[in-house]
Amino acid sequence: MDTQSIRNFSIVAHIDHGKSTLADQLLLKTGAITEREFKEQILDDLEIERDRGITVKARTVAINHVHEGRRFELNLIDTPGHVDFHYEVSRSLAACEGALLLVDAFQGVQAQTVANAYAAIEADLTIIPVLNKIDLPVTRVDEVLEEIETILGLDPDDAIQISAKKGIGIEGVFEAIVTRIPPPSGSADAPLRALVFDSKYDAYRGVMTYVRIVEGTISKGQTIKFMKAGSTHEVIEIGQFRPAMTPCKSLGPGQVGYVLTGIKELEAVHVGDTVANPQSLPAAALPGYQTPQQMVFCGMYPIEATDFEKLREELQKMGLNDTSFSFVAETSDALGFGFRCGFLGMLHMEIIQQRLEREADIDLIQTAPNVTYELMTRDGETNRIDNPQEVPDAGQIEEFREPIAHVTFIVPSENIGVIMQMCEDRRGIYKTTEFLGPKRAQLTYELPLAEIVYDMHDRLKSATRGYGTMDYEVIGFRPADLVKLDILVKGTRVDALSTIVHRSSAERRGRSLVKRLKTEISKHQFEIALQAAIGSRVIARETISALRKNVTAKCYGGDITRKRKLWAKQREGKKRMKQFGEVEIPQKAFLSVLDATKED
């Protein structure tokens, strides 16, 4: 197809501003789906996306549109809106020339709207502002248009007003896509260069590679080479998503589609790789993507030890489909064999865990999450620590550094005081306040990442009755007075319950944690001591009393000495059990470390 008739665009916005609904309407209006097939979130094909009503994975679809008698091919990439999936957005933008920036007509410009708009500007895309939900009974159209101009620097006269739910103004969106977004560059005669922007594993057909053709053409039956991996394969099938997989003979410059080569090895395909023709290799590969930096880590262990290999296979498939996720094998004295997994944030972690339990049917024990720290030893070595078990003795540590994030809050003016107090309590450093209008303000702070990822989002929503939003970006590491908090159950350290905390909150967290553990661990036939310790110093203790059996139940009256003998015998037995008895720790106890942080 002629590149002048192709338009590649993305829809970016804050979470819940209507991206998936607009994508559905575009498909419906062009006849890609019928009224009967039409359903909400048609591009959200993961079960968890439908349950939560959010987009987790970027999805691509090719649709045909006729404008003034000329046929255009529009390649749409629907993207997630949550801060944890910002990497998915940046990857999608690299495959486009334009972006529809969606803004809610009542909520206005939010934190992720700003972050995604800047990402699109950095990618040098043509941005079309779109005002959605104008059918709501209460809207702030004029104020929101002013916000688009003052915060984002976009011309409010270019904004298109629509209702994706009711289908109002959708024709104006099509016209803007065709007339404002430039066609892709690239020659069909040049050597083949195609960008791998995503991949997926299919149990029957192997690895499915999603590509955007930059130059040259790719055809069914030809041989292709993955330049980074160095492997050569034959193209078995090539096609586009319309929205179902639709095979075709070839794809040319600017087109987006999928390639099947029968690859079964998950390691053979890398997102960001360049697909080329081995007979006429290009002078250079495409720049690809920067590797995302995982910031939240936790251990995942199968409850059934026999599921270990199955868990490894599922994690490999998950890693192929989501390059911002990483994992390495590890062992724990308490939990056995499992994996240390890295994520971009807490929602990302939750989504992966639920997908493993639902799609792969694996029962997991998940340890408390923690962020990545930097540690300088007295020998002058600097190490990245993502597992509390790797922290050496305090005597070997020269400097402990924690990750710091630059956080932007957009909140109602009346909630400024509450948010500032919340940030002060979490060791935040105040930067600026800007008023975006009479009723909204933008606050910027520098906060330790560990104080953000656990429950900051939930607290923010509670404090602002749902109107506050936040976006954060890690800016580096700074020295802090950090310590490793260990939990001892009956005198034995439980490695999976260890966590890294700031010294000022260690005692409070330790007390909170042992109290919570006391409610999670059931009584045994012997007394159990629960202790929180920093090194060899115990800072908090709770005791679970022994389960007392009535050994004198059959003694009716008579001499008291008989009862005393039975009680003495019971005490002797409990002493032996205290020495040899094993404590059963339920799965909920491992997550109580996280819950204890929420109490602060």
XYZ file of C-alpha atoms in Angstrom:
600
model
C 0.000 0.000 0.000
C 1.154 3.554 -0.759
C 2.654 5.140 2.392
C 0.745 8.393 1.665
C -2.484 6.518 2.486
C -1.265 5.136 5.845
C -1.683 6.815 9.239
C -0.165 5.358 12.428
C -1.507 6.804 15.655
C -1.844 6.064 19.343
C -4.438 7.051 21.956
C -2.855 8.315 25.181
C -4.563 9.634 28.310
C -4.856 9.411 32.065
C -6.431 6.219 33.424
C -10.227 6.004 32.937
C -10.527 8.937 30.510
C -12.073 6.717 27.799
C -9.236 5.386 25.584
C -10.673 1.888 25.126
C -14.205 3.249 24.552
C -12.917 5.588 21.815
C -11.005 2.691 20.214
C -14.254 0.662 20.180
C -16.110 3.539 18.486
C -13.439 3.921 15.778
C -13.747 0.199 14.999
C -17.538 0.392 14.964
C -17.718 3.458 12.683
C -15.361 1.916 10.084
C -17.208 -1.411 10.045
C -14.270 -3.357 11.520
C -16.831 -4.750 13.959
C -20.621 -4.909 13.760
C -23.155 -3.563 16.270
C -23.728 -7.154 17.330
C -20.014 -7.707 17.982
C -19.628 -4.329 19.669
C -18.821 -4.614 23.357
C -16.887 -2.474 25.796
C -13.098 -2.763 25.751
C -12.963 -4.988 22.655
C -9.178 -4.511 22.492
C -8.747 -5.529 26.143
C -8.530 -9.266 25.560
C -6.991 -10.257 28.898
C -9.580 -11.465 31.422
C -7.996 -9.300 34.119
C -8.381 -6.188 31.909
C -12.108 -6.789 31.654
C -12.492 -7.501 35.385
C -10.648 -4.359 36.459
C -11.851 -2.127 33.603
C -8.299 -1.017 32.796
C -5.892 -1.588 29.916
C -2.705 -3.447 30.860
C -1.216 -4.330 27.457
C -0.943 -2.075 24.402
C -3.000 -3.528 21.520
C -2.793 -2.776 17.812
C -5.499 -2.873 15.148
C -5.626 -1.861 11.454
C -8.841 -0.232 10.181
C -9.880 1.087 6.755
C -11.425 4.534 6.413
C -12.631 6.349 3.283
C -12.081 10.121 3.318
C -13.238 12.238 0.348
C -13.320 9.170 -1.887
C -9.794 8.046 -0.919
C -9.129 4.875 1.065
C -6.829 5.168 4.086
C -5.345 2.481 6.325
C -5.351 3.639 9.947
C -3.131 1.699 12.373
C -4.345 2.338 15.915
C -2.369 1.402 19.025
C -4.478 1.463 22.213
C -2.298 2.064 25.301
C -2.609 1.740 29.109
C -3.106 4.821 31.294
C -1.768 3.779 34.709
C 1.651 5.084 35.786
C 2.984 1.497 36.193
C 2.475 0.858 32.457
C 4.094 4.053 31.189
C 6.764 1.889 29.532
C 4.073 0.235 27.369
C 3.002 3.731 26.255
C 6.545 4.832 25.319
C 7.042 1.628 23.290
C 3.803 2.179 21.392
C 4.633 5.814 20.624
C 7.845 4.708 18.882
C 5.693 2.917 16.283
C 3.515 5.998 15.506
C 3.608 9.399 13.812
C 0.722 10.933 15.769
C -1.234 10.655 19.021
C -4.768 11.450 20.144
C -4.422 13.027 23.594
C -7.694 12.264 25.366
C -8.854 14.524 28.213
C -11.977 14.045 30.364
C -14.305 17.079 29.957
C -15.005 17.127 33.705
C -11.809 15.852 35.366
C -9.550 17.849 33.042
C -5.785 17.472 32.669
C -4.454 14.911 35.174
C -0.958 13.793 36.198
C -0.689 10.969 33.650
C -2.142 13.212 30.911
C 0.860 15.499 31.431
C 3.365 12.589 31.546
C 1.977 10.947 28.381
C 1.762 14.282 26.529
C 5.439 14.966 27.262
C 6.344 11.428 26.152
C 4.539 12.058 22.828
C 6.261 15.447 22.418
C 9.679 13.845 23.071
C 8.884 11.201 20.438
C 8.241 14.122 18.011
C 4.636 13.078 17.326
C 1.787 15.234 16.037
C -0.593 15.630 18.993
C -4.347 16.057 18.516
C -6.142 17.094 21.756
C -9.526 15.387 22.134
C -12.065 16.407 24.795
C -14.089 13.323 25.779
C -17.318 12.799 27.788
C -18.991 16.066 26.695
C -22.357 14.262 27.206
C -21.888 14.246 31.007
C -24.511 16.285 32.902
C -21.691 18.332 34.494
C -18.694 19.388 32.392
C -16.004 22.086 32.558
C -15.289 22.427 28.836
C -13.956 26.026 28.862
C -11.806 25.450 31.963
C -10.393 22.188 30.579
C -9.547 23.856 27.236
C -7.697 26.528 29.213
C -5.803 23.773 31.119
C -4.812 22.162 27.795
C -3.294 25.470 26.742
C -1.605 26.487 30.028
C -0.345 23.074 31.238
C 0.380 21.274 27.957
C 1.031 24.243 25.658
C -1.375 22.950 22.983
C -3.734 25.176 20.976
C -7.262 24.759 22.456
C -8.766 25.665 19.036
C -7.342 22.366 17.699
C -9.231 20.324 20.312
C -12.045 18.052 19.102
C -15.053 17.661 21.413
C -16.539 14.165 21.465
C -18.443 11.576 23.458
C -16.862 8.173 22.799
C -19.703 6.437 24.651
C -22.516 8.055 22.587
C -20.510 8.264 19.332
C -20.740 12.092 19.158
C -18.038 13.887 17.120
C -16.233 10.715 15.960
C -16.194 11.907 12.308
C -14.148 14.915 13.406
C -11.585 12.546 14.943
C -11.227 10.626 11.643
C -10.803 13.856 9.697
C -8.107 15.083 12.125
C -6.226 11.761 11.883
C -6.216 11.873 8.072
C -5.462 15.578 7.639
C -3.179 16.388 10.592
C -1.078 13.257 11.201
C 1.751 12.911 8.640
C 2.125 9.692 6.625
C 5.047 7.401 7.516
C 8.346 7.836 5.709
C 10.318 4.935 4.264
C 10.886 3.404 0.839
C 9.603 0.018 -0.279
C 12.805 -0.473 -2.339
C 15.201 0.020 0.603
C 16.590 -2.986 2.547
C 14.036 -4.373 5.013
C 14.047 -2.832 8.503
C 11.133 -3.649 10.834
C 10.868 -2.790 14.541
C 9.746 -5.544 16.941
C 7.529 -3.568 19.350
C 5.863 -6.497 21.133
C 5.616 -10.286 21.136
C 3.338 -12.957 22.502
C 3.555 -16.730 23.012
C 0.914 -18.990 21.502
C 0.896 -22.600 22.711
C 0.078 -23.917 19.200
C 1.917 -21.529 16.863
C 4.965 -20.475 18.871
C 6.177 -16.890 19.305
C 4.026 -14.264 17.583
C 6.105 -11.152 16.753
C 4.428 -7.730 16.421
C 6.289 -5.525 13.932
C 6.151 -2.004 12.488
C 7.758 -1.909 9.015
C 10.068 1.109 8.747
C 11.623 0.405 5.318
C 11.367 -2.322 2.691
C 8.704 -5.036 2.527
C 8.193 -8.361 4.256
C 6.374 -11.224 2.504
C 5.087 -14.671 3.349
C 7.647 -17.404 2.589
C 10.705 -15.134 2.678
C 13.634 -15.578 5.081
C 14.147 -12.967 7.782
C 16.880 -12.310 10.322
C 16.569 -10.952 13.865
C 19.636 -8.686 14.015
C 20.109 -8.684 17.805
C 19.509 -12.407 18.300
C 21.357 -13.279 15.061
C 18.857 -16.038 14.219
C 17.354 -16.657 10.750
C 13.803 -17.939 10.163
C 11.252 -18.445 7.403
C 8.014 -16.412 7.520
C 5.151 -18.935 7.823
C 2.382 -16.355 8.122
C 2.111 -12.585 8.039
C -0.943 -10.467 8.725
C -2.674 -7.624 10.513
C -5.129 -7.312 13.403
C -8.534 -6.223 12.058
C -9.164 -6.688 15.068
C -8.908 -10.480 14.715
C -5.716 -11.900 13.134
C -6.133 -11.517 9.359
C -3.379 -13.048 7.145
C -2.071 -11.118 4.112
C 0.666 -11.636 1.487
C 3.008 -8.793 2.461
C 3.473 -5.676 4.578
C 5.141 -2.495 3.314
C 6.648 0.671 4.856
C 4.550 2.204 7.624
C 2.329 -0.855 8.087
C 1.868 -2.621 11.429
C 1.173 -6.332 11.792
C 2.325 -9.705 13.099
C 4.830 -12.294 11.849
C 4.762 -16.029 12.609
C 7.989 -17.995 12.056
C 7.327 -21.079 14.171
C 9.907 -20.033 16.800
C 9.427 -22.089 19.967
C 12.413 -20.770 21.973
C 11.269 -17.777 24.007
C 14.812 -16.335 24.134
C 14.992 -15.963 20.319
C 12.790 -12.829 20.161
C 13.727 -9.505 21.809
C 11.395 -6.506 21.938
C 13.224 -3.587 20.257
C 15.076 -5.918 17.846
C 15.288 -5.179 14.099
C 13.914 -7.641 11.526
C 15.962 -7.637 8.295
C 16.480 -9.587 5.088
C 19.671 -11.712 5.427
C 20.323 -11.324 1.629
C 20.488 -7.496 1.839
C 21.200 -6.406 5.402
C 20.667 -2.697 6.203
C 23.633 -0.475 7.113
C 22.463 -0.208 10.742
C 19.807 -1.677 13.017
C 16.988 0.477 14.406
C 17.729 2.173 17.766
C 15.238 -0.087 19.608
C 14.202 0.655 23.193
C 15.896 1.560 26.408
C 15.686 -1.320 28.901
C 13.119 -0.439 31.578
C 14.366 -0.216 35.163
C 12.411 -2.460 37.537
C 11.945 -0.723 40.891
C 9.764 -3.103 42.935
C 10.819 -6.676 43.727
C 9.184 -9.593 45.524
C 9.615 -13.347 45.815
C 7.086 -15.699 44.193
C 7.043 -19.299 45.409
C 4.718 -22.123 44.319
C 2.726 -23.601 47.226
C 3.176 -27.037 45.603
C 6.909 -27.702 45.111
C 6.081 -29.733 41.967
C 4.839 -26.532 40.262
C 8.339 -24.979 40.206
C 9.132 -25.857 36.552
C 5.606 -24.921 35.454
C 6.059 -21.530 37.172
C 9.385 -21.035 35.357
C 7.739 -21.685 31.953
C 4.857 -19.304 32.706
C 7.245 -16.570 33.870
C 9.232 -16.955 30.629
C 6.033 -16.496 28.581
C 5.065 -13.527 30.744
C 8.525 -11.998 30.239
C 8.226 -12.385 26.462
C 4.922 -10.508 26.453
C 6.097 -7.929 28.998
C 9.752 -6.883 28.779
C 9.421 -4.585 31.796
C 9.163 -7.707 33.985
C 12.198 -9.774 35.079
C 12.821 -12.848 37.226
C 15.690 -14.964 38.620
C 15.562 -18.226 40.580
C 16.164 -18.061 44.340
C 15.732 -20.226 47.436
C 14.325 -19.446 50.856
C 14.743 -21.453 54.068
C 11.090 -20.813 54.882
C 9.502 -21.229 51.436
C 11.813 -23.471 49.384
C 12.483 -22.861 45.676
C 10.995 -19.866 43.881
C 11.793 -16.731 41.869
C 12.764 -13.147 42.662
C 10.626 -11.032 40.326
C 11.064 -7.376 39.327
C 8.225 -4.983 38.429
C 7.691 -1.322 37.523
C 5.250 -0.777 40.398
C 2.714 -2.340 42.761
C -0.166 -2.558 40.264
C 2.198 -4.183 37.764
C 3.128 -6.760 40.458
C -0.523 -7.409 41.329
C -1.482 -7.902 37.663
C 1.364 -10.418 37.037
C 0.490 -12.375 40.179
C -3.214 -12.555 39.298
C -2.442 -13.564 35.702
C -0.211 -16.399 36.955
C -2.903 -17.640 39.331
C -5.767 -17.322 36.836
C -4.253 -18.128 33.444
C -1.641 -20.672 34.580
C -3.595 -22.033 37.581
C -0.586 -21.887 39.941
C -1.118 -21.250 43.670
C 1.541 -18.788 44.844
C 2.997 -17.460 48.066
C 4.196 -13.936 47.445
C 6.635 -12.265 49.837
C 6.391 -8.604 50.834
C 7.566 -6.291 48.030
C 10.524 -3.948 48.383
C 12.253 -1.398 46.163
C 15.858 -1.480 44.868
C 18.528 0.038 47.123
C 22.150 0.986 46.540
C 24.750 -0.048 49.085
C 28.407 0.979 49.380
C 30.612 -1.333 51.456
C 33.724 -0.371 53.418
C 35.779 -1.965 50.587
C 34.503 0.766 48.240
C 32.175 -1.571 46.235
C 28.741 -0.292 45.215
C 25.988 -2.926 44.855
C 22.301 -2.831 43.922
C 20.199 -4.651 46.535
C 16.700 -5.860 45.681
C 16.442 -8.574 48.342
C 16.780 -7.903 52.097
C 18.721 -11.198 52.386
C 21.606 -9.630 50.453
C 22.161 -6.878 53.053
C 25.503 -7.519 54.846
C 26.212 -6.881 58.547
C 25.975 -3.223 59.601
C 29.745 -3.142 60.250
C 30.471 -3.732 56.540
C 28.190 -0.935 55.274
C 29.753 2.440 54.509
C 26.615 4.037 53.005
C 23.027 2.882 52.368
C 21.166 4.739 49.580
C 17.462 4.669 48.718
C 15.750 5.544 45.403
C 14.210 9.030 45.242
C 11.320 9.938 42.939
C 10.174 13.292 41.576
C 6.416 13.225 42.258
C 3.773 15.458 40.664
C 0.364 15.733 42.341
C -2.634 17.417 40.724
C -5.228 17.985 43.460
C -8.198 20.224 44.361
C -6.926 23.442 46.047
C -8.783 22.613 49.274
C -6.697 19.416 49.706
C -3.249 21.021 49.445
C -2.705 21.001 53.229
C -3.599 17.298 53.600
C -1.265 16.261 50.763
C 1.596 18.369 52.112
C 1.194 16.789 55.558
C 1.114 13.314 53.991
C 4.366 14.035 52.115
C 6.025 15.502 55.239
C 5.164 12.322 57.179
C 6.885 10.307 54.437
C 10.147 12.276 54.510
C 9.258 14.298 51.401
C 11.147 17.395 50.240
C 8.825 20.162 49.033
C 9.643 21.689 45.611
C 6.884 23.824 44.052
C 3.179 24.669 43.990
C 1.449 25.922 40.835
C -2.214 26.853 40.599
C -3.805 25.489 37.409
C -7.031 27.406 37.953
C -9.177 28.666 40.809
C -9.875 25.142 42.108
C -6.852 22.984 41.165
C -3.164 23.013 42.005
C -0.047 21.085 40.989
C 2.355 20.147 43.805
C 5.823 18.713 43.224
C 7.812 16.807 45.841
C 10.854 14.585 46.059
C 9.930 11.445 47.985
C 11.625 8.110 48.776
C 10.230 5.554 46.307
C 9.561 3.064 49.127
C 7.121 5.572 50.666
C 5.252 5.936 47.356
C 4.819 2.451 45.919
C 3.045 0.724 48.815
C -0.109 2.753 49.397
C 0.468 6.403 48.397
C -2.010 6.134 45.510
C -4.774 4.766 47.787
C -4.103 7.397 50.464
C -4.154 10.161 47.853
C -7.523 9.008 46.483
C -8.973 8.839 50.032
C -7.657 12.279 50.998
C -9.007 13.961 47.837
C -12.253 11.933 47.486
C -10.948 10.493 44.218
C -10.078 13.842 42.563
C -6.301 13.798 43.188
C -3.845 12.201 40.763
C -0.119 11.578 40.837
C 2.748 10.707 38.521
C 6.319 9.900 39.524
C 9.721 9.390 37.951
C 12.807 7.968 39.708
C 15.609 10.551 39.631
C 18.410 8.760 41.502
C 19.657 7.410 44.835
C 20.404 9.350 48.036
C 22.045 8.284 51.319
C 19.596 7.452 54.127
C 19.669 5.870 57.592
C 18.290 2.482 56.541
C 18.301 -0.795 58.479
C 17.309 -4.408 57.833
C 14.348 -5.426 60.006
C 14.323 -9.179 60.763
C 11.433 -11.205 62.123
C 12.157 -14.108 64.489
C 9.527 -16.782 65.060
C 10.377 -18.929 68.095
C 13.963 -17.677 67.988
C 14.494 -18.483 64.287
C 14.855 -15.784 61.606
C 12.247 -16.141 58.853
C 14.107 -14.848 55.776
C 10.943 -14.288 53.736
C 9.618 -11.803 56.340
C 12.712 -9.563 56.386
C 12.357 -6.018 55.077
C 14.426 -2.809 54.725
C 13.081 0.242 56.589
C 14.200 3.710 57.701
C 15.603 3.680 61.256
C 13.145 6.372 62.418
C 10.160 4.116 61.657
C 11.786 0.722 62.416
C 10.427 0.420 65.963
C 6.898 1.404 64.975
C 6.942 -0.956 62.000
C 8.417 -3.783 64.087
C 5.687 -3.440 66.742
C 2.966 -3.183 64.117
C 4.281 -6.248 62.292
C 4.580 -8.621 65.272
C 1.098 -7.584 66.422
C -0.298 -8.422 63.007
C 1.623 -11.711 62.840
C 0.150 -12.675 66.213
C -3.328 -12.558 64.667
C -2.233 -14.517 61.561
C -0.374 -17.442 63.214
C -2.673 -19.868 65.003
C -1.999 -21.215 68.501
C 0.166 -24.335 68.851
C 0.666 -26.775 71.733
C 3.565 -24.605 72.895
C 4.291 -20.916 73.471
C 5.594 -18.973 70.404
C 7.705 -15.821 70.712
C 7.428 -13.350 67.809
C 10.261 -10.793 67.739
C 11.309 -7.917 65.485
C 15.057 -7.299 65.522
C 17.678 -5.014 63.975
C 20.863 -7.084 63.957
C 21.066 -8.662 67.423
C 18.872 -6.005 69.104
C 15.237 -7.002 69.636
C 12.970 -3.949 69.278
C 9.499 -5.523 69.616
C 7.984 -8.760 70.923
C 4.627 -10.485 71.076
C 3.893 -13.942 72.512
C 1.345 -16.442 71.229
C 0.265 -18.416 74.303
C 0.103 -22.199 74.200
C -3.102 -24.015 73.348
C -4.062 -25.517 76.700
C -5.625 -28.955 76.766
C -7.833 -29.845 79.750
C -5.888 -32.892 81.053
C -7.970 -33.107 84.252
C -11.307 -33.420 82.462
C -11.763 -37.035 83.661
C -10.871 -36.323 87.324
C -14.141 -36.028 89.215
C -13.530 -34.786 92.806
C -11.013 -36.647 94.975
C -7.526 -35.598 96.034
C -6.051 -32.460 94.389
C -2.617 -34.154 94.157
C -3.817 -36.274 91.211
C -4.623 -33.116 89.238
C -1.322 -31.503 90.198
C 0.576 -34.526 88.871
C -1.270 -34.320 85.548
C -0.584 -30.580 85.247
C 3.117 -31.096 86.049
C 3.303 -33.835 83.408
C 1.629 -31.497 80.891
C 4.173 -28.745 81.667
C 7.066 -31.168 81.057
C 5.549 -32.201 77.733
C 5.136 -28.528 76.676
C 8.814 -27.856 77.452
C 9.834 -30.638 75.073
C 7.443 -29.347 72.378
C 8.788 -25.836 72.830
C 12.231 -27.190 72.063
C 11.365 -29.418 69.087
C 8.013 -28.158 67.805
C 7.773 -26.540 64.330
C 5.646 -23.426 63.770
C 3.275 -23.379 60.795
C 3.200 -19.920 59.179
C 0.185 -19.287 56.879
C 0.474 -17.543 53.506
C -1.317 -14.423 54.816
C 1.505 -13.862 57.308
C 4.003 -13.183 54.515
C 1.846 -10.385 53.138
C 1.304 -8.929 56.605
C 4.710 -7.237 56.177
C 3.076 -5.115 53.477
C -0.073 -4.566 55.551
C 2.052 -3.421 58.477
C 3.462 -0.624 56.294
C -0.083 0.507 55.504
C -0.782 1.101 59.191
C 1.855 3.851 59.406
